[in-house]
Coordinates of C-alpha atoms in Angstrom, one line a residue:
X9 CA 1.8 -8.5 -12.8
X10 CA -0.9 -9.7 -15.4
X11 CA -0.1 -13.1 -14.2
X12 CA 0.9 -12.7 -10.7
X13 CA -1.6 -14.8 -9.1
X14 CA -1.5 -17.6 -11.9
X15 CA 1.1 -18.5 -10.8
X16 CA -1.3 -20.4 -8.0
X17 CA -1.8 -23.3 -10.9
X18 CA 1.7 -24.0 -10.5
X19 CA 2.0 -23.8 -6.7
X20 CA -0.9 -25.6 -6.0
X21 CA 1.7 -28.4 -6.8
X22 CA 3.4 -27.0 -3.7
X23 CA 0.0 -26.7 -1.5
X24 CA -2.0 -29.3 -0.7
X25 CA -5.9 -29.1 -2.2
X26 CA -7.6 -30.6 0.7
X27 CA -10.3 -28.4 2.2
X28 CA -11.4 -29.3 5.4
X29 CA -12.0 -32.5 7.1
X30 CA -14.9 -31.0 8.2
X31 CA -16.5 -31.0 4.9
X32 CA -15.7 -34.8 3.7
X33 CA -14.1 -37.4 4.8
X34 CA -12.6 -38.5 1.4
X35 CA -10.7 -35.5 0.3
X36 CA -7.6 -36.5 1.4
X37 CA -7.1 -39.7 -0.5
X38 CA -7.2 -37.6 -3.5
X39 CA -4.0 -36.3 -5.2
X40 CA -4.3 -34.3 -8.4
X41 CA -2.1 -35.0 -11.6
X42 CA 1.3 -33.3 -11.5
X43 CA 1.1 -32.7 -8.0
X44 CA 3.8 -33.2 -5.3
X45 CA 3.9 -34.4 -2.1
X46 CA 3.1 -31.7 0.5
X47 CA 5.4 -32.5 3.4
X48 CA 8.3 -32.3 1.0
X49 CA 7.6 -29.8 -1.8
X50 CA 8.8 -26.7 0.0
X51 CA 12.4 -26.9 -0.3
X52 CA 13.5 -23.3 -0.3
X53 CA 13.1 -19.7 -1.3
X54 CA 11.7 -20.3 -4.6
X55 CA 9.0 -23.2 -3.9
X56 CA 8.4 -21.1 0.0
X57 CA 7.3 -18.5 -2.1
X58 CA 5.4 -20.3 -5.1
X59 CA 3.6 -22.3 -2.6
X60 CA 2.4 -18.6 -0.6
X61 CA 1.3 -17.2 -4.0
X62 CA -1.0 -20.4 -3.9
X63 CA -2.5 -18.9 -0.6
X64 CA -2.9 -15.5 -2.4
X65 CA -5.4 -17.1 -5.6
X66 CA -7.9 -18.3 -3.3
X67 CA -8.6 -14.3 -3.4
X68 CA -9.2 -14.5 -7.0
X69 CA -13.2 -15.9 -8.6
X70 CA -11.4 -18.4 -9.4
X71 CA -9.8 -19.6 -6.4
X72 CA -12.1 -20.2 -3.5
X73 CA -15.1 -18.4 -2.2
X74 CA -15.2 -15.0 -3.7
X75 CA -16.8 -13.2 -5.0
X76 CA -19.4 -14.7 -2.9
X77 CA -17.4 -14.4 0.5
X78 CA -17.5 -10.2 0.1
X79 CA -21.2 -10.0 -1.2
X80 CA -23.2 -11.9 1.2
X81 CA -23.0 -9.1 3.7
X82 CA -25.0 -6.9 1.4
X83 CA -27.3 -9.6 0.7
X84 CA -28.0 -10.4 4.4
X85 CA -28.6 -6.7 4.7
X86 CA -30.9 -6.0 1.5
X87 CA -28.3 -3.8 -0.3
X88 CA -28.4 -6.5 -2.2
X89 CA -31.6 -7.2 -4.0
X90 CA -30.9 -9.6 -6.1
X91 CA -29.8 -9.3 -10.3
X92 CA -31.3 -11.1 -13.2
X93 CA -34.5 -12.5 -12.3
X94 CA -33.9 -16.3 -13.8
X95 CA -30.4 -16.3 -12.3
X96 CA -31.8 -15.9 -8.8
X97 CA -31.7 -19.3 -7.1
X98 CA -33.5 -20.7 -4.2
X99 CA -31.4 -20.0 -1.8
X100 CA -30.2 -16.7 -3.2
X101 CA -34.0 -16.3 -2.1
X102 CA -33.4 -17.6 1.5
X103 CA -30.1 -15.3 1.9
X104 CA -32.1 -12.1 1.1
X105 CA -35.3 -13.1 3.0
X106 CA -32.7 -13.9 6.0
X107 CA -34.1 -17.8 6.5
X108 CA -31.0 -19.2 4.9
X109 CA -31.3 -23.1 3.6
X110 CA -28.5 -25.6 5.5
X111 CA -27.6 -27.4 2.0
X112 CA -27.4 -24.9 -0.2
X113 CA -23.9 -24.7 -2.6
X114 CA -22.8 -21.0 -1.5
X115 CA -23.2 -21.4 2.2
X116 CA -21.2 -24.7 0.9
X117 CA -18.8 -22.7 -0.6
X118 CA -18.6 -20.0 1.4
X119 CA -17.6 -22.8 4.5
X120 CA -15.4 -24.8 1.9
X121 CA -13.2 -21.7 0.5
X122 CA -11.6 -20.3 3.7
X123 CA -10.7 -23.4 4.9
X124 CA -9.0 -24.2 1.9
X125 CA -7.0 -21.0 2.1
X126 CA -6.6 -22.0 5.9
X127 CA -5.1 -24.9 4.5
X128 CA -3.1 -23.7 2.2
X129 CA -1.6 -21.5 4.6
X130 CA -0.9 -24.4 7.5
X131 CA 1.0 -25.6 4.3
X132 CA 3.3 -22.9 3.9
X133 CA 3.5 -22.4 7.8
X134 CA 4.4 -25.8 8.4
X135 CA 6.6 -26.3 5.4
X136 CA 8.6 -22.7 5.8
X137 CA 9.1 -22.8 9.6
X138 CA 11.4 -26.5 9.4
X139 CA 13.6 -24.7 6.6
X140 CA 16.1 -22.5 8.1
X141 CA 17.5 -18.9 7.5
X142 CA 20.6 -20.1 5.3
X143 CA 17.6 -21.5 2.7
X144 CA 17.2 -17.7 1.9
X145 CA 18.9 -15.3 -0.2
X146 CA 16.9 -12.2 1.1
X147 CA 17.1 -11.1 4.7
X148 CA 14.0 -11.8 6.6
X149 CA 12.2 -13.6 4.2
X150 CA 11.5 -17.1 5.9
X151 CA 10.1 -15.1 8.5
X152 CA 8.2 -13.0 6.5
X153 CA 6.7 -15.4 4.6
X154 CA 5.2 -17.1 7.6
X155 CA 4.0 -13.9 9.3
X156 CA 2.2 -13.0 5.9
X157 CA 1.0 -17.1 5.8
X158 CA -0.4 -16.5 9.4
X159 CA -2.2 -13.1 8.5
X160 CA -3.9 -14.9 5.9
X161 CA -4.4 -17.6 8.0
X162 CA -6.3 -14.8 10.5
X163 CA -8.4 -13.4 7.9
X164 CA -10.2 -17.0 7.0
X165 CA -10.8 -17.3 10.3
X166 CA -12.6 -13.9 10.8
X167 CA -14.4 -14.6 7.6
X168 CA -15.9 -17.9 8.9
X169 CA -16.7 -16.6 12.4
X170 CA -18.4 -13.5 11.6
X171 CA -20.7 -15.7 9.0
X172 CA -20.8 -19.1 10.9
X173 CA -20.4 -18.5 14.4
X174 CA -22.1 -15.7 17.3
X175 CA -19.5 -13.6 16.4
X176 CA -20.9 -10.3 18.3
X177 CA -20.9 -12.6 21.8
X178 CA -17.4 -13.1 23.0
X179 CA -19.0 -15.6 25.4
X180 CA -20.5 -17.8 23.2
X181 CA -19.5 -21.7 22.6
X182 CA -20.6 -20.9 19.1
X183 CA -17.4 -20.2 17.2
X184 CA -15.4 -22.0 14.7
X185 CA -13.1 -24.9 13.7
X186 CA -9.9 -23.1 14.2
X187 CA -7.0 -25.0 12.3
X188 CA -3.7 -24.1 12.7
X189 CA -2.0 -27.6 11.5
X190 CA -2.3 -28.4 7.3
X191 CA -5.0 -31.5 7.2
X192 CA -3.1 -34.7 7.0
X193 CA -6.0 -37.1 7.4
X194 CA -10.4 -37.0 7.6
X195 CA -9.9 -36.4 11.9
X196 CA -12.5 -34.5 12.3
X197 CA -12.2 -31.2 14.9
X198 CA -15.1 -29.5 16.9
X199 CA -15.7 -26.0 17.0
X200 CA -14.3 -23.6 20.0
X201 CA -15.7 -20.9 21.6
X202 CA -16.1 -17.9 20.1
X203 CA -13.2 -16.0 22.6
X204 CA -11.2 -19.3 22.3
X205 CA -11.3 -18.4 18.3
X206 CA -10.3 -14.7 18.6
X207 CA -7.7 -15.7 20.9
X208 CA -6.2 -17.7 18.1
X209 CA -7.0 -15.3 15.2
X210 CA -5.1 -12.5 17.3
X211 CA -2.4 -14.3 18.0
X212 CA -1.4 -14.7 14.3
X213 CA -2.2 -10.9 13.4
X214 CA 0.7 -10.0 16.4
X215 CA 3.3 -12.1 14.5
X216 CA 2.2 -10.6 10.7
X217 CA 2.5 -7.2 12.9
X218 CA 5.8 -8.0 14.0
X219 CA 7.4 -9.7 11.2
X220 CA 5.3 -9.3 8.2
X221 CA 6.4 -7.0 5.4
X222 CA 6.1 -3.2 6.1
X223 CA 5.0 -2.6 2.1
X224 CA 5.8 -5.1 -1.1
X225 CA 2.3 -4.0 -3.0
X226 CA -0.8 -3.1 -1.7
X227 CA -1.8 -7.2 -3.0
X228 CA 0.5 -8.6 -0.2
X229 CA -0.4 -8.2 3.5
X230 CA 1.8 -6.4 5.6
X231 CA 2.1 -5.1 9.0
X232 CA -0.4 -2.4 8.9
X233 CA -3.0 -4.0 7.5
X234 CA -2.7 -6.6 10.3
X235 CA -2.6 -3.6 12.8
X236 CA -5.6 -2.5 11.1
X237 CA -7.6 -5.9 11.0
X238 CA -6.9 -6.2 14.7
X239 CA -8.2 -2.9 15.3
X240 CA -11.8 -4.3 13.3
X241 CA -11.8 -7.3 15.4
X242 CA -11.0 -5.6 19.3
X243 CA -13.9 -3.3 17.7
X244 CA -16.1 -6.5 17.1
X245 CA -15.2 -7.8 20.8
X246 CA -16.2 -5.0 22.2
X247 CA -12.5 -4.0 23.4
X248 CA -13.6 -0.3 22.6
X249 CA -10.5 1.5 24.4
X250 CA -7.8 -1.2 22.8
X251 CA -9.8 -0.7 19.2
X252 CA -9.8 3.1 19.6
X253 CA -6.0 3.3 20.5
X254 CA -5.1 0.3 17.7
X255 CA -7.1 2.2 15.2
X256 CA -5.6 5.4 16.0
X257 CA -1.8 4.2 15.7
X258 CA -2.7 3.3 12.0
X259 CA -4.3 6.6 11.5
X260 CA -1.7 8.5 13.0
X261 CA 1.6 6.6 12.3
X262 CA 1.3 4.7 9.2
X263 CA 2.9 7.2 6.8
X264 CA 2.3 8.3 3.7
X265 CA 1.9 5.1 1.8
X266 CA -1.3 4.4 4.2
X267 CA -3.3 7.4 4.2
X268 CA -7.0 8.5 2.8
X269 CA -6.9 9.1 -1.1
X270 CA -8.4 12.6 -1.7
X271 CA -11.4 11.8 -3.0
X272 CA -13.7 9.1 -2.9
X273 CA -14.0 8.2 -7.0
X274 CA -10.2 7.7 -7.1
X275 CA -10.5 4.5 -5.1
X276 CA -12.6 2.9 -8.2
X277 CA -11.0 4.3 -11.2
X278 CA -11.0 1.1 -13.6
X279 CA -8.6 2.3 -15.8
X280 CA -5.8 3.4 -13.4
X281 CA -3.3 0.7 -11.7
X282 CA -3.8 3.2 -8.5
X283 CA -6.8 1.2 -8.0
X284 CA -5.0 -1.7 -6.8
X285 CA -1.9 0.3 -5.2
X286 CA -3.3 3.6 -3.9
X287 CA -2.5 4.8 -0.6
X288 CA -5.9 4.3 0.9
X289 CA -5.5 0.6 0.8
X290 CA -4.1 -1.5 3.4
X291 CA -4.6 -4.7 1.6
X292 CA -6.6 -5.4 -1.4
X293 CA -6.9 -8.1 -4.0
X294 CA -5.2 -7.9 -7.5
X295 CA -7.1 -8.1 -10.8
X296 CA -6.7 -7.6 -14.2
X297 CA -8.6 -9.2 -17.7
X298 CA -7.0 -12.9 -16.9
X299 CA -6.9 -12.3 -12.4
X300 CA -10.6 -11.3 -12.4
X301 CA -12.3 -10.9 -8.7
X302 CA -15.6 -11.6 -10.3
X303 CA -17.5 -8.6 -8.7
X304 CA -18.1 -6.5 -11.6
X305 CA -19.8 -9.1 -13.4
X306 CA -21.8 -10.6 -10.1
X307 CA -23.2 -6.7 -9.4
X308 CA -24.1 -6.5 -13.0
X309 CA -26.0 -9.6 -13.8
X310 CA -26.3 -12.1 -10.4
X311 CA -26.9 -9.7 -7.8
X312 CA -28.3 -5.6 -8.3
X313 CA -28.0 -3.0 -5.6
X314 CA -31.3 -2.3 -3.9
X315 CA -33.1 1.0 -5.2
X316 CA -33.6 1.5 -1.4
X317 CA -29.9 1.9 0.0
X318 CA -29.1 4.3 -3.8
X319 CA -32.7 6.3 -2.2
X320 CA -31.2 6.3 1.7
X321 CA -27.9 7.6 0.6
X322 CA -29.5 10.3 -1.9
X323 CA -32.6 11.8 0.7
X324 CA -31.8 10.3 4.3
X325 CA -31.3 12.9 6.7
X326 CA -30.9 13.5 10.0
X327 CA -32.0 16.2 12.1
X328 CA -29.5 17.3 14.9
X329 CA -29.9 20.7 17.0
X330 CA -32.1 22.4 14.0
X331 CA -29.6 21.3 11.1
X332 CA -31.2 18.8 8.6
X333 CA -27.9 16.5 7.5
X334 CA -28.3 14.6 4.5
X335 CA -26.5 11.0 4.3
X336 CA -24.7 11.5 1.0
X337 CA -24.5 13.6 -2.5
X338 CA -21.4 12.5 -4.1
X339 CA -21.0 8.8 -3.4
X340 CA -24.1 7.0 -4.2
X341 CA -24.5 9.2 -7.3
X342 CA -21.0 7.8 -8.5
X343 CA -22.3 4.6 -7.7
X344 CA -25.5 4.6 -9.6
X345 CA -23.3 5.9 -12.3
X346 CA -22.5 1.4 -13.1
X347 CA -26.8 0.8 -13.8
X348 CA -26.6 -1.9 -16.2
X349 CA -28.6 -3.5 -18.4
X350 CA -28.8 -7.2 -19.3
X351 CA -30.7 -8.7 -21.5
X352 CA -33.1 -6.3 -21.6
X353 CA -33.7 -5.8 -17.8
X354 CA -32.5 -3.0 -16.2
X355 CA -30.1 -3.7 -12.9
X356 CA -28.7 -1.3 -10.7
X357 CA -25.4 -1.8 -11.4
X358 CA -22.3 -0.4 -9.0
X359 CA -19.4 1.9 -10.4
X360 CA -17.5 0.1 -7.6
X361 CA -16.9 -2.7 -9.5
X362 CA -16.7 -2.2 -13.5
X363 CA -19.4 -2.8 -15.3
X364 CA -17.5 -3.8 -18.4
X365 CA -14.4 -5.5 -20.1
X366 CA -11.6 -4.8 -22.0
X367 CA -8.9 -2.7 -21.5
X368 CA -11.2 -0.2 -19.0
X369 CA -11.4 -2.4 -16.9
X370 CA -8.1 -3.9 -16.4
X371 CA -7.5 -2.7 -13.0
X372 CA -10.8 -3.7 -10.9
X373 CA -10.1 -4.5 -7.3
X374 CA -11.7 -5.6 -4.1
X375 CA -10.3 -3.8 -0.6
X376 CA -10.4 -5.6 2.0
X377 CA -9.9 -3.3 4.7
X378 CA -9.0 0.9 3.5
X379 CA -8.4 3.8 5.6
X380 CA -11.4 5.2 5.7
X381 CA -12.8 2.3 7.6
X382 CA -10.1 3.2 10.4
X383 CA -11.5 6.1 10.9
X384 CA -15.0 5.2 11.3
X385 CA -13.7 2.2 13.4
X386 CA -12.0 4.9 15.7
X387 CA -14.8 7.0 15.8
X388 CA -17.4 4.5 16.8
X389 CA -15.1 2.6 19.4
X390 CA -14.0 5.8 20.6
X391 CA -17.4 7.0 21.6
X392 CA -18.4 3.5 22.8
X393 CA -15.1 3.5 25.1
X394 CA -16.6 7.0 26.7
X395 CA -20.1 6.7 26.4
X396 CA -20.1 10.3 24.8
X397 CA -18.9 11.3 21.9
X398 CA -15.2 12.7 22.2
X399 CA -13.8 15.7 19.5
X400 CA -11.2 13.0 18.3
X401 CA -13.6 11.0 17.6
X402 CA -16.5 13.3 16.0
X403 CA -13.2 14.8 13.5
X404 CA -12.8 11.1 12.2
X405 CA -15.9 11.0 11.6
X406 CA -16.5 13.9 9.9
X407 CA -13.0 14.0 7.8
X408 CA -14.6 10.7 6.0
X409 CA -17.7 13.1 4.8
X410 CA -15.3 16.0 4.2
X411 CA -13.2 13.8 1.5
X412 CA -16.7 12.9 0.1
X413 CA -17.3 16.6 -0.3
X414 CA -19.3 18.0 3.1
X415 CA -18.9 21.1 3.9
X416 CA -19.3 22.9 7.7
X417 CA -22.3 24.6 9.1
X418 CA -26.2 24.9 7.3
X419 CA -27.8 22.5 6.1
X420 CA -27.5 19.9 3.6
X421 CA -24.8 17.8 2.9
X422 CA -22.6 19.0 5.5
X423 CA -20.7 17.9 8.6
X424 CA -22.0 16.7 12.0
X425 CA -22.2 19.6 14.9
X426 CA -20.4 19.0 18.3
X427 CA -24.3 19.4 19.6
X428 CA -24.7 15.8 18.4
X429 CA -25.6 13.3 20.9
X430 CA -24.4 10.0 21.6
X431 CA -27.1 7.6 20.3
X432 CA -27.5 10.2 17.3
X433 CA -23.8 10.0 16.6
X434 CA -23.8 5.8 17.1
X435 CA -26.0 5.7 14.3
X436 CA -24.0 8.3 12.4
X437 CA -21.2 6.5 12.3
X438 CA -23.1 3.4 11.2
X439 CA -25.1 5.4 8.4
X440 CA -21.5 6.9 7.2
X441 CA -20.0 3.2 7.2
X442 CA -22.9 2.2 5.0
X443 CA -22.5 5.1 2.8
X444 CA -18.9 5.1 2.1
X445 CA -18.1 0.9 2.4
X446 CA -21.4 -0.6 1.3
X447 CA -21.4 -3.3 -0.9
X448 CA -17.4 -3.4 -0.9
X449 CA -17.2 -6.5 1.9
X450 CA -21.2 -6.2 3.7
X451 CA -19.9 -4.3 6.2
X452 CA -22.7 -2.5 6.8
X453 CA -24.6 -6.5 7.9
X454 CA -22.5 -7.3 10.6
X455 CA -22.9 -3.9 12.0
X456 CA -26.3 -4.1 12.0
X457 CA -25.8 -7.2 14.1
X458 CA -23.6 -5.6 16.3
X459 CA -25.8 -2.3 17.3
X460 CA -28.1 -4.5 17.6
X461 CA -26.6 -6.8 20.4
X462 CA -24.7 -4.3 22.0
X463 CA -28.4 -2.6 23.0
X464 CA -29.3 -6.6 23.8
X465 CA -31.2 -8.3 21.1
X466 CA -35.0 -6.9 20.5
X467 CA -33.9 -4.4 23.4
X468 CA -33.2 -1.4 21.4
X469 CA -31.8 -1.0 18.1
X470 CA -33.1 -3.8 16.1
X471 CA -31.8 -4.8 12.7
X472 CA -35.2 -5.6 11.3
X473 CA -35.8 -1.8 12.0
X474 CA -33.7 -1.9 8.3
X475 CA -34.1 -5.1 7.5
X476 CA -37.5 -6.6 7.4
X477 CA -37.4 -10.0 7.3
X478 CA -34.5 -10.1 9.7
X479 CA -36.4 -10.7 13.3
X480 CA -34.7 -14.2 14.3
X481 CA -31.4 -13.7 15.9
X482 CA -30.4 -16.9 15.5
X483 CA -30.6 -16.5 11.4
X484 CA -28.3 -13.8 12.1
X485 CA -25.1 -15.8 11.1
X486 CA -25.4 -18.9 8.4
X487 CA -25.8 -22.6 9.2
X488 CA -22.9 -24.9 9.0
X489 CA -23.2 -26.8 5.8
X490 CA -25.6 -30.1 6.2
X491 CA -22.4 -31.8 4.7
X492 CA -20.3 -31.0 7.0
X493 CA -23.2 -32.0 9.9
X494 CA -23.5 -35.0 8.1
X495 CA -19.9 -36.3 8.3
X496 CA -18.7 -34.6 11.3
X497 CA -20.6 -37.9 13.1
X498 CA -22.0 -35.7 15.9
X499 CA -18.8 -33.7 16.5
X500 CA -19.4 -30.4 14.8
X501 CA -22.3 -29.0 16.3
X502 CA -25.1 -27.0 14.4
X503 CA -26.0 -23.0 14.9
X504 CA -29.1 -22.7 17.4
X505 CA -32.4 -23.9 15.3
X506 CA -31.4 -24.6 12.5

């Protein structure tokens, strides 16, 4: 597999380049050497499947947005606090201070990468579905290859609406571009509503539930991993009953090869292929010394992890019926375990992500969505459903902190009592999400959002109660690029002041 996803070079000559018309209006005229002609290159099995690995490298540092597109989060938040001093760029500075800059290259990039696996993806999806079943040697596999084309599809969609649109308010005109035909010409599409782009985003999970894979490798999506990603996003609606049921069924039913790990360090053992096919993962991103995912080196040298979120997770407490519960004891430890120094500076480093290379760190990966997010997903939308906080619900939470090593009654790091109320038990879960996920995909940002616009903004929780310089709503998700403002000629419309 060392070369799995090189093989994107090669079908990139199956899958058109073009990002979206959004961004420029010039793209399109350009053809890269070698290349083929996309309405005609996907002839059959083979070249269906060369041009879906193409779909798959825009994962990898060098295909399209990351690692960028899974550490902003943490940077909106402040886990992030920045890494070398002289590599910190202006609008790194913005990010972190939450008064993000409309031209800057990442937000750029950011935009630009997910459309171009959106793209990509219309490609294969377009190409695949006018070939028919007799084009295939293996059963299924035209099908399959959509349905996993279509999930992939769904994911650059939630990426760019949870960054560039009012993701938390289903109501909202403010959602995305959704594009769901390959880019042929520089037409240029307005954005939809933010329910009008969940509509579309669920609609291709429920085909990659029913005809995606089951399993090929933990690299590929497959049906669970759809279930599960639809269970985040009814969560994100604030379908709380359809999340908690979803989330549940992939819990309960998903079998063995979908199940929590039995302890937490096992998910980030660099030198175990486990890391990338362990049975905690519903989906995560392949790496070795040539398919890199970049994060190591990013939270080594361009980006540290705040002192204050290694202190919150060492001495936070909370206090409920007389017990004093501390956040964490084993995690955040393990974490700290990656402080790295670069020339001569001191970062905090993160043992998610190795800190080195060679041969130890062959196997470095990037989750994007593991089991133990179901259950705090089902805990927190459980509650939410009932306004209280429901056994079911208070075990999911508390088998998450049992695998990180609680133990039951006292004080200390131990689990949560059935005494604990439901606003205590809200910010439980969110503390625990933060504890266990942070810094993987900045998680832990877009929930701040969410608590606070599920209490109404500024009406209870607010999010600069943890992050400071975070007190305009409206710099809660990023601008769309001034590039794309520029040549969408009045048709794609700008986030609220900026």
């Amino acid at each position: 597999m060392k070369s799995k996803y090189n093989l994107y070079i090669a079908a990139c000559l199956f899958s058109v380049l073009l990002v979206s018309c959004d961004l420029t209006k010039d793209l399109d005229e350009y053809e890269p050497i070698y290349s083929l002609p996309a309405e005609t290159a996907i002839t059959d099995e083979s070249s269906s499947e060369l041009a879906l690995t193409g779909v798959y490298a825009i994962l990898q540092q060098k295909g399209g947005s990351n690692p960028d597109n899974s550490m902003i989060g943490s940077t909106l938040s402040g886990i992030n606090a920045g890494g070398y001093g002289p590599f910190i760029t202006v609008e790194d500075r913005s990010l972190m201070a939450n008064n993000p800059v409309t031209d800057g290259d990442k937000v750029a990039t950011l935009y630009s990468g997910q459309y171009t696996m959106i793209n990509r993806a219309n490609w294969v999806i377009s190409g695949v579905e006018k070939l028919t079943d007799a084009s295939f040697t293996n059963d299924n596999r035209r099908t399959e290859i959509v349905a996993e084309a279509k999930i992939l599809r769904a994911w650059g969609h939630f990426c760019l609406l949870r960054l560039f649109g009012q993701f938390y308010d289903i109501d909202s005109e403010y959602g995305v571009n959704v594009r769901l035909e390959p880019a042929r010409d520089a037409t240029v599409h307005p954005r939809i509503s933010v329910g009008a782009t969940y509509d579309a985003i669920l609609k291709d999970l429920d085909e990659g539930i029913s005809n995606a894979p089951a399993l090929r490798a933990k690299y590929y999506v497959n049906k669970t991993f759809a279930k599960g990603l639809k269970a985040k996003i009814l969560l994100y609606m604030g379908k709380y009953a359809e999340a908690a049921a979803l989330s549940e069924d992939v819990i309960k039913n998903s079998g063995s090869d979908f199940a929590l790990t039995p302890t937490f360090n096992e998910l980030f053992n660099h030198t175990s292929r486990n890391t990338i096919n362990n049975s905690e993962s519903l989906f995560s991103v392949y790496a070795d010394e040539q398919e890199v995912i970049g994060n190591g080196a990013f939270w080594s040298v361009f980006a540290g992890v705040s002192t204050w979120y290694y202190d919150l997770g060492k001495n936070g407490t909370m206090t409920v019926g007389g017990q004093v519960i501390k956040y964490d004891v084993n995690r955040i430890p393990f974490m700290e375990t990656g402080k790295y120094l670069f020339q001569g500076v001191g970062i905090n480093g993160n043992m998610k992500f190795a800190q080195f290379t060679g041969p130890n760190s062959i196997f470095d990966t990037l989750y994007y969505l593991r089991m133990a997010e179901m259950y705090l997903i089902y805990a927190e939308a459980s509650a939410r459903s009932t306004n209280s906080v429901p056994a079911d619900a208070l075990a999911a939470l508390n088998a998450i902190r049992i695998r990180a090593g609680a133990t039951t009654g006292g004080s200390g790091f131990v689990t949560y009592p059935s005494s604990i109320s439901y606003a205590q038990f809200l910010e439980a879960v969110r503390i625990e999400k933060m504890m266990e996920l942070g810094t993987e995909f900045g998680e832990e940002w877009f929930d701040l959002v969410r608590y606070d616009y599920a209490d109404g903004f500024d009406a209870g929780f607010k999010v600069s109660d943890v992050k400071p310089t975070a007190t305009n709503s409206n710099r809660f998700i990023l601008p769309i690029p001034a590039i794309s403002i520029k040549t969408g000629a009045g048709i794609i419309k700008q986030n609220p002041l900026y």
